Coordinates of C-alpha atoms and ligand atoms in Angstrom, one line a residue:
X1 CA 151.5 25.6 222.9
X2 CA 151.2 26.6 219.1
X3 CA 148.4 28.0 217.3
X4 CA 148.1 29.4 213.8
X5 CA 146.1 32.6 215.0
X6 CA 146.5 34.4 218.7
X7 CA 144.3 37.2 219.4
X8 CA 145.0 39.3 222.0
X9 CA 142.4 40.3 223.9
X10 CA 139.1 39.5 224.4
X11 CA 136.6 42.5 223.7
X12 CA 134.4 43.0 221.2
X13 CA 137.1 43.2 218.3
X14 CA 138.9 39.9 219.9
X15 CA 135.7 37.9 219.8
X16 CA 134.3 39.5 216.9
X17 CA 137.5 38.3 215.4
X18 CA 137.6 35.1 217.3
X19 CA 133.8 34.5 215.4
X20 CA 135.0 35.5 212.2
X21 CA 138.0 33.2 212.1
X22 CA 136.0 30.2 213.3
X23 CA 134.5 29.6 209.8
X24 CA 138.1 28.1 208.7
X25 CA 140.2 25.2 209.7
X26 CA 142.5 27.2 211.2
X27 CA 143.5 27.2 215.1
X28 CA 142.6 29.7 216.8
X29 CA 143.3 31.3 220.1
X30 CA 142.2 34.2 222.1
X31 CA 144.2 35.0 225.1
X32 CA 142.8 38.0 228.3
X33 CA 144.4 39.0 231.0
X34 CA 140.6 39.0 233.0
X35 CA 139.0 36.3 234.4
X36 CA 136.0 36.9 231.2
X37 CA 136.1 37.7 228.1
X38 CA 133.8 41.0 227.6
X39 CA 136.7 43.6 227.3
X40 CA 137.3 46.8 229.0
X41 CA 135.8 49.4 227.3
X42 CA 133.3 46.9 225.9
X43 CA 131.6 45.7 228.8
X44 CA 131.6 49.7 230.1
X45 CA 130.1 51.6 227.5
X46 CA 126.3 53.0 226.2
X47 CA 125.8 49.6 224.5
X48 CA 124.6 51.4 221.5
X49 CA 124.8 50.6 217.4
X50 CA 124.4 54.3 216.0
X51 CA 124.7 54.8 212.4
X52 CA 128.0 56.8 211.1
X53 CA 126.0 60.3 210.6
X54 CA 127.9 62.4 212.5
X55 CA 131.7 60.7 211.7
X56 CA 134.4 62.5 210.1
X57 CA 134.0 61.7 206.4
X58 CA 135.6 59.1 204.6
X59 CA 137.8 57.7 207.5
X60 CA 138.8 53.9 207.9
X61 CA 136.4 54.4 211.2
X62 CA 133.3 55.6 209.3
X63 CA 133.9 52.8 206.4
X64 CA 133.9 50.1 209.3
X65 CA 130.6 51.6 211.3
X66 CA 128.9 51.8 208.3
X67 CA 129.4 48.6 207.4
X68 CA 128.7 46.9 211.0
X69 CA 126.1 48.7 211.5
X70 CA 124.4 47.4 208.6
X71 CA 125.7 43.8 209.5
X72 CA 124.8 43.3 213.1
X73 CA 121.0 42.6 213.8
X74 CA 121.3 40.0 211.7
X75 CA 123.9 39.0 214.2
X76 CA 122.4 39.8 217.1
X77 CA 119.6 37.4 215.7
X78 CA 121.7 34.6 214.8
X79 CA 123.6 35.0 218.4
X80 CA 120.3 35.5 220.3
X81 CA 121.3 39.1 221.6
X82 CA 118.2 41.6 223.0
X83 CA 118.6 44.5 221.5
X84 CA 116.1 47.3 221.6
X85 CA 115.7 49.6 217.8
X86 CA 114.2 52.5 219.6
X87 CA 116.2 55.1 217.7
X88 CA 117.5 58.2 219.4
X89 CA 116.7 62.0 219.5
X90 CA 118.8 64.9 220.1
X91 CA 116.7 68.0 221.7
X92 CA 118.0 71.1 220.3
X93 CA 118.0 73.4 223.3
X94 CA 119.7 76.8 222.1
X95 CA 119.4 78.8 218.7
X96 CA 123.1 77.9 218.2
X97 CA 122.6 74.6 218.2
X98 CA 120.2 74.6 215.2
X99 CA 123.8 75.5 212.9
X100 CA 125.2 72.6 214.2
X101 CA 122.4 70.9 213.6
X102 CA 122.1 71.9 210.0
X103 CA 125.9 70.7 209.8
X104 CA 125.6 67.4 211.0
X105 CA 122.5 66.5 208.9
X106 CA 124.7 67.4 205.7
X107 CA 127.4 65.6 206.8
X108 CA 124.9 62.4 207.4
X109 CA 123.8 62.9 203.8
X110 CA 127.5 62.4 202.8
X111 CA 127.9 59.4 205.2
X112 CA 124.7 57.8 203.3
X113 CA 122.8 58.4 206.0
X114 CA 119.9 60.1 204.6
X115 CA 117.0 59.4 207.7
X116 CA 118.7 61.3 209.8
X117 CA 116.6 64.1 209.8
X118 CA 115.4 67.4 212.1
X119 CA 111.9 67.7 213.0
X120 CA 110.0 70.3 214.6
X121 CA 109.9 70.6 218.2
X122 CA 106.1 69.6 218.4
X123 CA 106.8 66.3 216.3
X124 CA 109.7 65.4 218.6
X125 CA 107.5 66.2 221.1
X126 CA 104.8 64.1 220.6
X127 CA 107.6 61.0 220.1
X128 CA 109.0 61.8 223.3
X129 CA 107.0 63.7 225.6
X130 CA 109.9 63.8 228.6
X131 CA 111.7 66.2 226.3
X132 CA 111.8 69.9 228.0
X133 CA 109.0 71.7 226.1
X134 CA 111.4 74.6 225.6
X135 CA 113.2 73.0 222.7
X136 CA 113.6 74.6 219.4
X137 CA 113.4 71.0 217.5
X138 CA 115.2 68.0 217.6
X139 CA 117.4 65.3 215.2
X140 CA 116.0 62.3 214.6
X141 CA 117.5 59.1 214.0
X142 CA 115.5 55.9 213.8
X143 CA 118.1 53.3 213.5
X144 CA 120.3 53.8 216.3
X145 CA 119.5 50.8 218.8
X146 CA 120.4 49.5 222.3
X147 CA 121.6 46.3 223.0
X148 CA 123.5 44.6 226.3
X149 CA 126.9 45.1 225.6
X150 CA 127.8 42.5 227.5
X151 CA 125.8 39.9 226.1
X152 CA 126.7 41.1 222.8
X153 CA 130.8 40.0 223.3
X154 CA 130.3 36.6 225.9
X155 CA 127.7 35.2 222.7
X156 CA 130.2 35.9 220.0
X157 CA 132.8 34.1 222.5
X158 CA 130.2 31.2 223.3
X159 CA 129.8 30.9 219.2
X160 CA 133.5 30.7 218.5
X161 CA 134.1 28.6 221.2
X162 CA 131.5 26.3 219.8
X163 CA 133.2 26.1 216.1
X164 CA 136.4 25.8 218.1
X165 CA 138.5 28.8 219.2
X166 CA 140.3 28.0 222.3
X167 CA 139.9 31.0 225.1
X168 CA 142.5 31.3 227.8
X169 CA 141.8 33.9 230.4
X170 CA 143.7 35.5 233.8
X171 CA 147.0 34.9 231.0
X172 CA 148.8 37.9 230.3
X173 CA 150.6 38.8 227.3
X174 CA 153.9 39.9 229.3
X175 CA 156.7 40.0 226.4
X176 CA 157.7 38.5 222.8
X177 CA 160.7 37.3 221.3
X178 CA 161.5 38.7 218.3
X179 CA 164.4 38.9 216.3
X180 CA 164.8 38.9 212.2
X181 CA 161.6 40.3 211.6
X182 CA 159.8 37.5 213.1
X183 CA 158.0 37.0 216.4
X184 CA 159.1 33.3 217.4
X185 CA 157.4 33.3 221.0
X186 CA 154.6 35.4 223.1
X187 CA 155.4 35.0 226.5
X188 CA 152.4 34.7 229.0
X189 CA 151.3 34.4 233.0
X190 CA 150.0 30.9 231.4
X191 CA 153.2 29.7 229.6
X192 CA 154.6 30.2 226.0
X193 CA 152.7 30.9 223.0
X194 CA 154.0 30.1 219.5
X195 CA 151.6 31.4 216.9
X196 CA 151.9 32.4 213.1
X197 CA 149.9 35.5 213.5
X198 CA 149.0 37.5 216.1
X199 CA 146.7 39.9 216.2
X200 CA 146.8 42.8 218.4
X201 CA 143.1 43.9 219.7
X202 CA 144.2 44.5 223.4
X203 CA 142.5 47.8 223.4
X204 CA 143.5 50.5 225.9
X205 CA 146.6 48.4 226.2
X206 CA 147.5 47.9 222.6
X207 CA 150.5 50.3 222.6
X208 CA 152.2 48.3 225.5
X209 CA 151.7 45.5 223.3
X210 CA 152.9 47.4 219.8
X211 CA 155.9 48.4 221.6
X212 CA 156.7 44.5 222.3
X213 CA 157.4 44.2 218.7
X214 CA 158.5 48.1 218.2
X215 CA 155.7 48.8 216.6
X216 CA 154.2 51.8 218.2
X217 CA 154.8 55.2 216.7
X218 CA 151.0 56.2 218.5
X219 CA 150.4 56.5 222.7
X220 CA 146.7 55.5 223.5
X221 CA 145.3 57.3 226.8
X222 CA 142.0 56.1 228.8
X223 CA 139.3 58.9 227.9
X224 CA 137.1 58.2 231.1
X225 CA 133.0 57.5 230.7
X226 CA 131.2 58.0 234.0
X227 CA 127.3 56.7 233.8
X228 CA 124.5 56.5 236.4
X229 CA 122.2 53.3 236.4
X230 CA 118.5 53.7 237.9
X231 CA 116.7 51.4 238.9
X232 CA 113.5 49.8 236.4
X233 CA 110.7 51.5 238.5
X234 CA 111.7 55.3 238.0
X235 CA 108.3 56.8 236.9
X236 CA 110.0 58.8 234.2
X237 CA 111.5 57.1 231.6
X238 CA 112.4 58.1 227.9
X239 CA 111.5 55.8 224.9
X240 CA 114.3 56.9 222.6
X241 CA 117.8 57.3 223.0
X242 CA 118.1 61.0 223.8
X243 CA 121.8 62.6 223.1
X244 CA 123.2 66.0 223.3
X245 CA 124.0 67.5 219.7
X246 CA 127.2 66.3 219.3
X247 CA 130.7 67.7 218.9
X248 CA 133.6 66.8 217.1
X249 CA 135.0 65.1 220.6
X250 CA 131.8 63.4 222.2
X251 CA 128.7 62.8 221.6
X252 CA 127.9 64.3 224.7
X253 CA 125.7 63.0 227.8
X254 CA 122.7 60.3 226.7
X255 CA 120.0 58.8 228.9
X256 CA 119.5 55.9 227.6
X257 CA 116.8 53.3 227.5
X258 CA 118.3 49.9 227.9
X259 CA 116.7 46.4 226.9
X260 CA 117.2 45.3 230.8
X261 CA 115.0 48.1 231.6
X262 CA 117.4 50.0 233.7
X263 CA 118.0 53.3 232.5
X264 CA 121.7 55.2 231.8
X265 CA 122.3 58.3 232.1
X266 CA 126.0 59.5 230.8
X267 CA 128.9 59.4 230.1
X268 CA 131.8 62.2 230.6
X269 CA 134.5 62.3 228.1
X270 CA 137.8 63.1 230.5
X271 CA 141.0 62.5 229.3
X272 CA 143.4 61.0 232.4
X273 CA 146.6 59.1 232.3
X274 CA 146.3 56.6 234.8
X275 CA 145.0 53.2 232.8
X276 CA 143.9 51.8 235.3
X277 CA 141.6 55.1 236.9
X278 CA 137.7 53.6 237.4
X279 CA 136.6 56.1 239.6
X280 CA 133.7 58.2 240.0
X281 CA 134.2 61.6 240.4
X282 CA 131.8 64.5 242.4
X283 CA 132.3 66.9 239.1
X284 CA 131.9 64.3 236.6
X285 CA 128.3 63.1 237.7
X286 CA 127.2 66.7 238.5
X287 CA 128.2 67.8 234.9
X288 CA 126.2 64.5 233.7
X289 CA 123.3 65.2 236.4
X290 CA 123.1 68.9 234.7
X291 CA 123.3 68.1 231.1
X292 CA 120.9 65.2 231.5
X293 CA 117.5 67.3 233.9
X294 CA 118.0 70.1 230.9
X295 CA 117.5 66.9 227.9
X296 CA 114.7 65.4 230.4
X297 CA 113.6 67.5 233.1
X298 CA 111.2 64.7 235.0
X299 CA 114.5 62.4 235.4
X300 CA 114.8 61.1 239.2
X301 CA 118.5 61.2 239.8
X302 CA 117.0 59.3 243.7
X303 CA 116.5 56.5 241.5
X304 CA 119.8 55.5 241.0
X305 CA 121.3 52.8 241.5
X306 CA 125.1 52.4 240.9
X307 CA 127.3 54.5 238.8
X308 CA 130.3 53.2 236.9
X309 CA 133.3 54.2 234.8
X310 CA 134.4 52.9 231.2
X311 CA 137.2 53.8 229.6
X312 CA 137.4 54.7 225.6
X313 CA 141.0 53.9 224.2
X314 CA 141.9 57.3 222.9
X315 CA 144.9 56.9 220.6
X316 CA 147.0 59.8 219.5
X317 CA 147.2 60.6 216.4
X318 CA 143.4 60.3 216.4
X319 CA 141.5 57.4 214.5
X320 CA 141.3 53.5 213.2
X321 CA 145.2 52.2 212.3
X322 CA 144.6 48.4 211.5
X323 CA 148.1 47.5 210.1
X324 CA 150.0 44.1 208.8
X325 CA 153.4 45.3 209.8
X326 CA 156.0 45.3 207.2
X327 CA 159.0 44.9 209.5
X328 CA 157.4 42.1 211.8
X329 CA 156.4 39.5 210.0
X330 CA 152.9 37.9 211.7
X331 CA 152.0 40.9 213.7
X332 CA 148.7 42.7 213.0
X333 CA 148.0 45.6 215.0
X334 CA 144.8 47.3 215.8
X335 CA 144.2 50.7 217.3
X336 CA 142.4 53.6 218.0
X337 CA 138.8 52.0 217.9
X338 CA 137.8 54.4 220.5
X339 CA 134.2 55.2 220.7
X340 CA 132.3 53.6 218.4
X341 CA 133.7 49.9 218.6
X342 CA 131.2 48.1 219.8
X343 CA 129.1 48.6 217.1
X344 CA 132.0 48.6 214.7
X345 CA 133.6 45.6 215.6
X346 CA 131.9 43.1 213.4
X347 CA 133.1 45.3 210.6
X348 CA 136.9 45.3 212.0
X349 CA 136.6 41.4 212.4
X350 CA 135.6 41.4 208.8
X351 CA 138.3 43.8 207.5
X352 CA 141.4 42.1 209.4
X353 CA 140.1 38.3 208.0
X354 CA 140.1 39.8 204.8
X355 CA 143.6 41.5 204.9
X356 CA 144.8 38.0 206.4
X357 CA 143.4 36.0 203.6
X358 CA 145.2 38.7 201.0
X359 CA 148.6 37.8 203.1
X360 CA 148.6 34.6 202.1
X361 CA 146.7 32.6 205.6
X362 CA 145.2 30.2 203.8
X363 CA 141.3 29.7 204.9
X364 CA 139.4 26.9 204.2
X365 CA 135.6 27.2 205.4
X366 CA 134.7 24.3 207.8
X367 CA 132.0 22.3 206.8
X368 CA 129.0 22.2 209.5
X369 CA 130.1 26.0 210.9
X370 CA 127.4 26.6 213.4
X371 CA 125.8 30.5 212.6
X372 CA 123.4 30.1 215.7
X373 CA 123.9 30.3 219.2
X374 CA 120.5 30.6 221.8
X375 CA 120.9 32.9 225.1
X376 CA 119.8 31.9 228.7
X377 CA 116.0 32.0 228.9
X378 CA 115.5 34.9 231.4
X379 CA 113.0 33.9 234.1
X380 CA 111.5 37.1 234.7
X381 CA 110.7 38.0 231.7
X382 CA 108.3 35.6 231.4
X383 CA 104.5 35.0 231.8
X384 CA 102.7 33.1 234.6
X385 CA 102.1 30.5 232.4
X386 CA 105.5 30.2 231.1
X387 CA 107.3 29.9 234.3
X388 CA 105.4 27.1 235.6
X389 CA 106.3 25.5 231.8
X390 CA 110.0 26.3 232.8
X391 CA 109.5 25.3 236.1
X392 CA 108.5 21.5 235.0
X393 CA 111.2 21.2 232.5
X394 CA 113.8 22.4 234.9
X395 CA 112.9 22.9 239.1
X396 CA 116.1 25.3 239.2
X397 CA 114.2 27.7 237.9
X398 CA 111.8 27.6 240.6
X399 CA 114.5 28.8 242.4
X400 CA 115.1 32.5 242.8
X401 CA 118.5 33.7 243.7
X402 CA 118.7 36.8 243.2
X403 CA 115.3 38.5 244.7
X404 CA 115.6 42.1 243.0
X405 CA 115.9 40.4 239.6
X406 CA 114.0 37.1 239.9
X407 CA 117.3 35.2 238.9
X408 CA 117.1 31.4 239.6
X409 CA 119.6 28.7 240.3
X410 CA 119.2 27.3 236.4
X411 CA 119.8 30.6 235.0
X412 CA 123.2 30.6 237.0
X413 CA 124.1 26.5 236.5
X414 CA 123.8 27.3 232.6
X415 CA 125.9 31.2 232.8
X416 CA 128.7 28.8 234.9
X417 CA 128.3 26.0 232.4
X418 CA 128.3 27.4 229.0
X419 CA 131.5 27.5 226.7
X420 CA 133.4 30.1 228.5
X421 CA 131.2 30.0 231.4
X422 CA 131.5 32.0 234.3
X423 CA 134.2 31.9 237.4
X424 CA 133.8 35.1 238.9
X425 CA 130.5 36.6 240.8
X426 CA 130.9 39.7 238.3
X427 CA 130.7 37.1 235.1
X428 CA 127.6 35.7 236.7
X429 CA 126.3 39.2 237.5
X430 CA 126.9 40.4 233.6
X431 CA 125.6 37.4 231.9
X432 CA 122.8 36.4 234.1
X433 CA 121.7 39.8 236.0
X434 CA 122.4 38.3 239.5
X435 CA 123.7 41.0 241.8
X436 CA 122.4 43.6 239.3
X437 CA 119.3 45.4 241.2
X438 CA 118.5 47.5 243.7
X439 CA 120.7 46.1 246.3
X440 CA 123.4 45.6 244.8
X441 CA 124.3 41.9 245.2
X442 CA 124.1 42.4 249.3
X443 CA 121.3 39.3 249.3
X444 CA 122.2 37.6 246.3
X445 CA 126.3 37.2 246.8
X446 CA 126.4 34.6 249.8
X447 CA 124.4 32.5 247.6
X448 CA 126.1 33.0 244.5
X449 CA 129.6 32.3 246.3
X450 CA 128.4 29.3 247.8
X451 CA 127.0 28.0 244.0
X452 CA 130.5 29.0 241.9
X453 CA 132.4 26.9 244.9
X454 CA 130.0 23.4 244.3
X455 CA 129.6 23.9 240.7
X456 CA 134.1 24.5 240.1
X457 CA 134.9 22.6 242.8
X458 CA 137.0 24.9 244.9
X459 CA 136.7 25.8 248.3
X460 CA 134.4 29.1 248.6
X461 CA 137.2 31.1 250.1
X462 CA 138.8 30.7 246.4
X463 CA 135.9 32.5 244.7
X464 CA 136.7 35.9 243.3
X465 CA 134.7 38.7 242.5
X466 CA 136.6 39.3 239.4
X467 CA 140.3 39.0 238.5
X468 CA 143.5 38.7 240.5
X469 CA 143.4 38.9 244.1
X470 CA 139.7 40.2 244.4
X471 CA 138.8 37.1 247.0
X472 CA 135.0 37.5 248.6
X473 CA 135.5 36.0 252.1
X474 CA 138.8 36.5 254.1
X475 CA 142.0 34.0 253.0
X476 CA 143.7 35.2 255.6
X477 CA 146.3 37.2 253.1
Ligands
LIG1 C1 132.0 55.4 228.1 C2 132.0 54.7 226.8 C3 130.9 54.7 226.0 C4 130.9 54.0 224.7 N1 129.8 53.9 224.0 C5 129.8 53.1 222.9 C6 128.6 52.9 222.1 O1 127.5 53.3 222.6 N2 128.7 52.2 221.0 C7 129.9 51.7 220.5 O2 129.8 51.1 219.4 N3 131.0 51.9 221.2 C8 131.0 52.5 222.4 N4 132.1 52.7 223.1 C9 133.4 52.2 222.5 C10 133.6 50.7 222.7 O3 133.3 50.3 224.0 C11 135.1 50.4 222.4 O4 135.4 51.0 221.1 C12 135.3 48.9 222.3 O5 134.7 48.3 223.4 C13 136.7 48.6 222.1 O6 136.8 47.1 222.1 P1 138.2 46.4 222.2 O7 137.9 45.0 222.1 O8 139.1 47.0 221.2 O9 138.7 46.8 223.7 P2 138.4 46.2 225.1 O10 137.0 45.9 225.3 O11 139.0 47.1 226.1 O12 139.2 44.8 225.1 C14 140.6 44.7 225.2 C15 141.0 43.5 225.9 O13 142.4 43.3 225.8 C16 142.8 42.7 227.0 N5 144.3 43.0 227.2 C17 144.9 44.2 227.3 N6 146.2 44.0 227.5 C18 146.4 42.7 227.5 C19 147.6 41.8 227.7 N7 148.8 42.4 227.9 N8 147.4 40.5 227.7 C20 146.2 39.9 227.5 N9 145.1 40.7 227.3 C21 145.2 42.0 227.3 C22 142.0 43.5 228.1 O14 142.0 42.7 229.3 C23 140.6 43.6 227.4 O15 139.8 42.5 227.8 C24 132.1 53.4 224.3 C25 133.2 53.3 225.2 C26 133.2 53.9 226.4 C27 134.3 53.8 227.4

């Protein structure tokens, strides 16, 4: 096939992008290597938009933040994304602290940041009383927000797959041929790809990619985030984000109130060398478990539900590189958007369109772009009143599913049905919450399994979990 624009990689940068470059008349295609688009590291993360206060100064990272930060609830309005502006709080706990403190507040004021602030401890206090009593003060900063992470990347997707971006998923980038400083094929699991640029946003796996077109004078290693999830009906729960003062490599262990009500409480910052490492380690959830009851003392590690592991794509040299290579004509390659890409993303998208106009890709807006996109309504969120409304308009949603959740047969229809709907019980679970409670999808799967075989018409043996050879009933292989 031929496009004018492959993106690599479907995260937050390659649907950001993907969004972006839907404005034109241009074609446009984003290729994954999963089964969903959502990302790595951006469907495994804190799912937070923090302002650029404590960032190195005058970096191409802290430029982009800045900017997305200030861009995205307007976003998350247009794309119909929950996000909660509860702002965050960092307890200073030890007469040390209050230096560091001091430092970061200046360097906020030379990031244009000027409302991040510390307060005494009896003012923090009185904004979150779970705080230990013992602190000396705190930092305050009111715009840092939560939002579903998720949610976030499969609604930019949905929206650029409305004005037109093609998405092709479970296909690999495995090689490219180039020669003269040109790249004249990508190869694929899915077939050939001839494109006039390509854009490189494959994340944790962008220097496998960058080396494709010898392009990769950086390694990138997975920096390991492990989290704890408790369940909605833990009696203590925080209001604000609450972080550790942070230091030059982390911003250290959060708990985190989430706008599905489930609290996190993490994550580790481990540098390892195996990509594909997801798991849970004894040490790393003490260390999280000890960092978090000295923040919030009243926290009920019982409550909890599942843990998981994200990985940040930790590039060395440290730091943004977005380049339009000199020596290979077409390629544009992004890396080292580590830990703050979620919320930067939107500013990347922007940045890379705008480098791509200056190189001479000529982009014509489409007339009739659609801005909007509107989310699943979520069935138990909802009043008496409005349920028996939805109930009328559609009896699938009289039809719960998923028990610890209250998800109902519509909700899942519309997740499988949507532009870039699911195929996998895990892209049900993210977009729709099914398998995401107390039990852990034990009820709910069977179900689930038996739905994704009707609605795509395969036999329920062929229905995955997520990617590859993750099959939920036995094939016999
Ligand atoms: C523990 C943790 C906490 C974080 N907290 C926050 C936060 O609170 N706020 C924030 O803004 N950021 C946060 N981040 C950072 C953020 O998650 C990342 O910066 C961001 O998700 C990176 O997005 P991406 O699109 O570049 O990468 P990814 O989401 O990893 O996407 C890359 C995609 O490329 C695909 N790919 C790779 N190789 C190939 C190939 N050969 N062929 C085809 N496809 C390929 C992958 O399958 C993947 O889908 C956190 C990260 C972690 C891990």
């Amino acid at each position: 096939m031929k496009t004018d624009v492959l993106i690599i990689g479907a995260g937050a940068v390659g649907c950001a992008l993907a969004r972006e470059l839907s404005k034109y008349n241009i074609k446009v295609t984003v290729c994954d290597k999963n089964d969903d688009v959502g990302g790595d590291a951006s469907k495994s993360n804190s799912g937070l938009f923090s302002t650029s206060a404590t960032m190195p100064v005058g970096t191409l990272e802290c430029k982009l933040r800045t900017i997305a930060h200030s861009m995205m609830m307007n976003i998350c309005k247009d794309l119909d994304v929950p996000v909660i502006e509860c702002g965050s709080i960092a307890p200073i706990l030890y007469p040390e602290q209050l230096e560091t403190a001091k430092a970061l507040t200046e360097r906020a004021f030379l990031n244009g940041v000027y409302d991040y602030e510390i307060l005494p401890a009896q003012d923090i206090l009185e904004m979150e009383p779970t705080l230990n009593p013992d602190i000396l003060g705190g930092i305050y900063s009111p715009r840092d927000k939560q939002a579903n992470q998720f949610i976030l990347v499969s609604a930019m997707a949905e929206n650029a797959a409305e004005n037109g971006v093609e998405f092709i998923l479970d296909c690999k980038v495995t090689g490219m041929d180039v020669s003269n400083g040109k790249i004249h094929m990508v190869h694929t699991t899915k077939g050939d790809i001839e494109a006039t640029w390509i854009i490189n946003a494959a994340g944790l796996h962008c220097d496998d990619i960058a080396k494709m077109v010898d392009e990769c004078d950086f390694t990138v290693h997975p920096r390991k985030g492990e989290f704890y999830v408790f369940s909605h009906d833990t009696p203590v729960k925080v209001s604000h984000i609450i972080s550790s003062v942070p230091s030059p490599k982390t911003r250290g262990v959060l708990v985190i109130p989430t706008v599905d009500n489930n609290m996190l409480v993490g994550p580790t910052a481990d540098d390892v060398e195996d990509k594909s490492d997801r798991k849970t380690t004894a040490e790393g959830l003490a260390s999280i478990k000890a960092q978090a009851l000295n923040m919030v003392p009243g926290l009920r590690f019982e409550d909890t539900i599942t843990q998981f592991v994200g990985a940040r794509p930790a590039r060395e040299p440290e730091g943004y590189d977005i380049r339009f290579s000199e020596k290979v004509k077409g390629y544009v390659g992004i890396s080292g958007v580590r830990s703050t890409g979620l919320t930067a993303s939107v500013g990347i998208a922007g940045y890379v369109v705008h480098g791509l106009k200056e190189a001479g890709l000529e982009l014509e807006r489409k007339v009739g772009w659609k801005r909007t996109r509107k989310g699943i309504v979520r069935f138990a969120d909802k009043t008496v009143e409005e349920k028996d409304a939805l109930i009328k308009l559609d009896p699938l949603y009289g039809k719960i599913i998923c028990r610890c959740e209250q998800v109902t047969e519509s909700e899942i229809l519309q997740a499988i049905h949507r532009p870039v709907g699911a195929k996998t019980l895990d892209a049900v679970k993210r977009r729709v919450r099914a398998g995401m409670g107390r039990c852990q999808s034990g009820f709910c799967s069977p179900h689930v399994i038996e739905i994704l075989a009707r609605e795509l018409g395969i036999p329920e043996e062929d229905v995955r979990k997520r990617s590859e050879n993750a099959y939920m009933l036995d094939k016999g292989i």
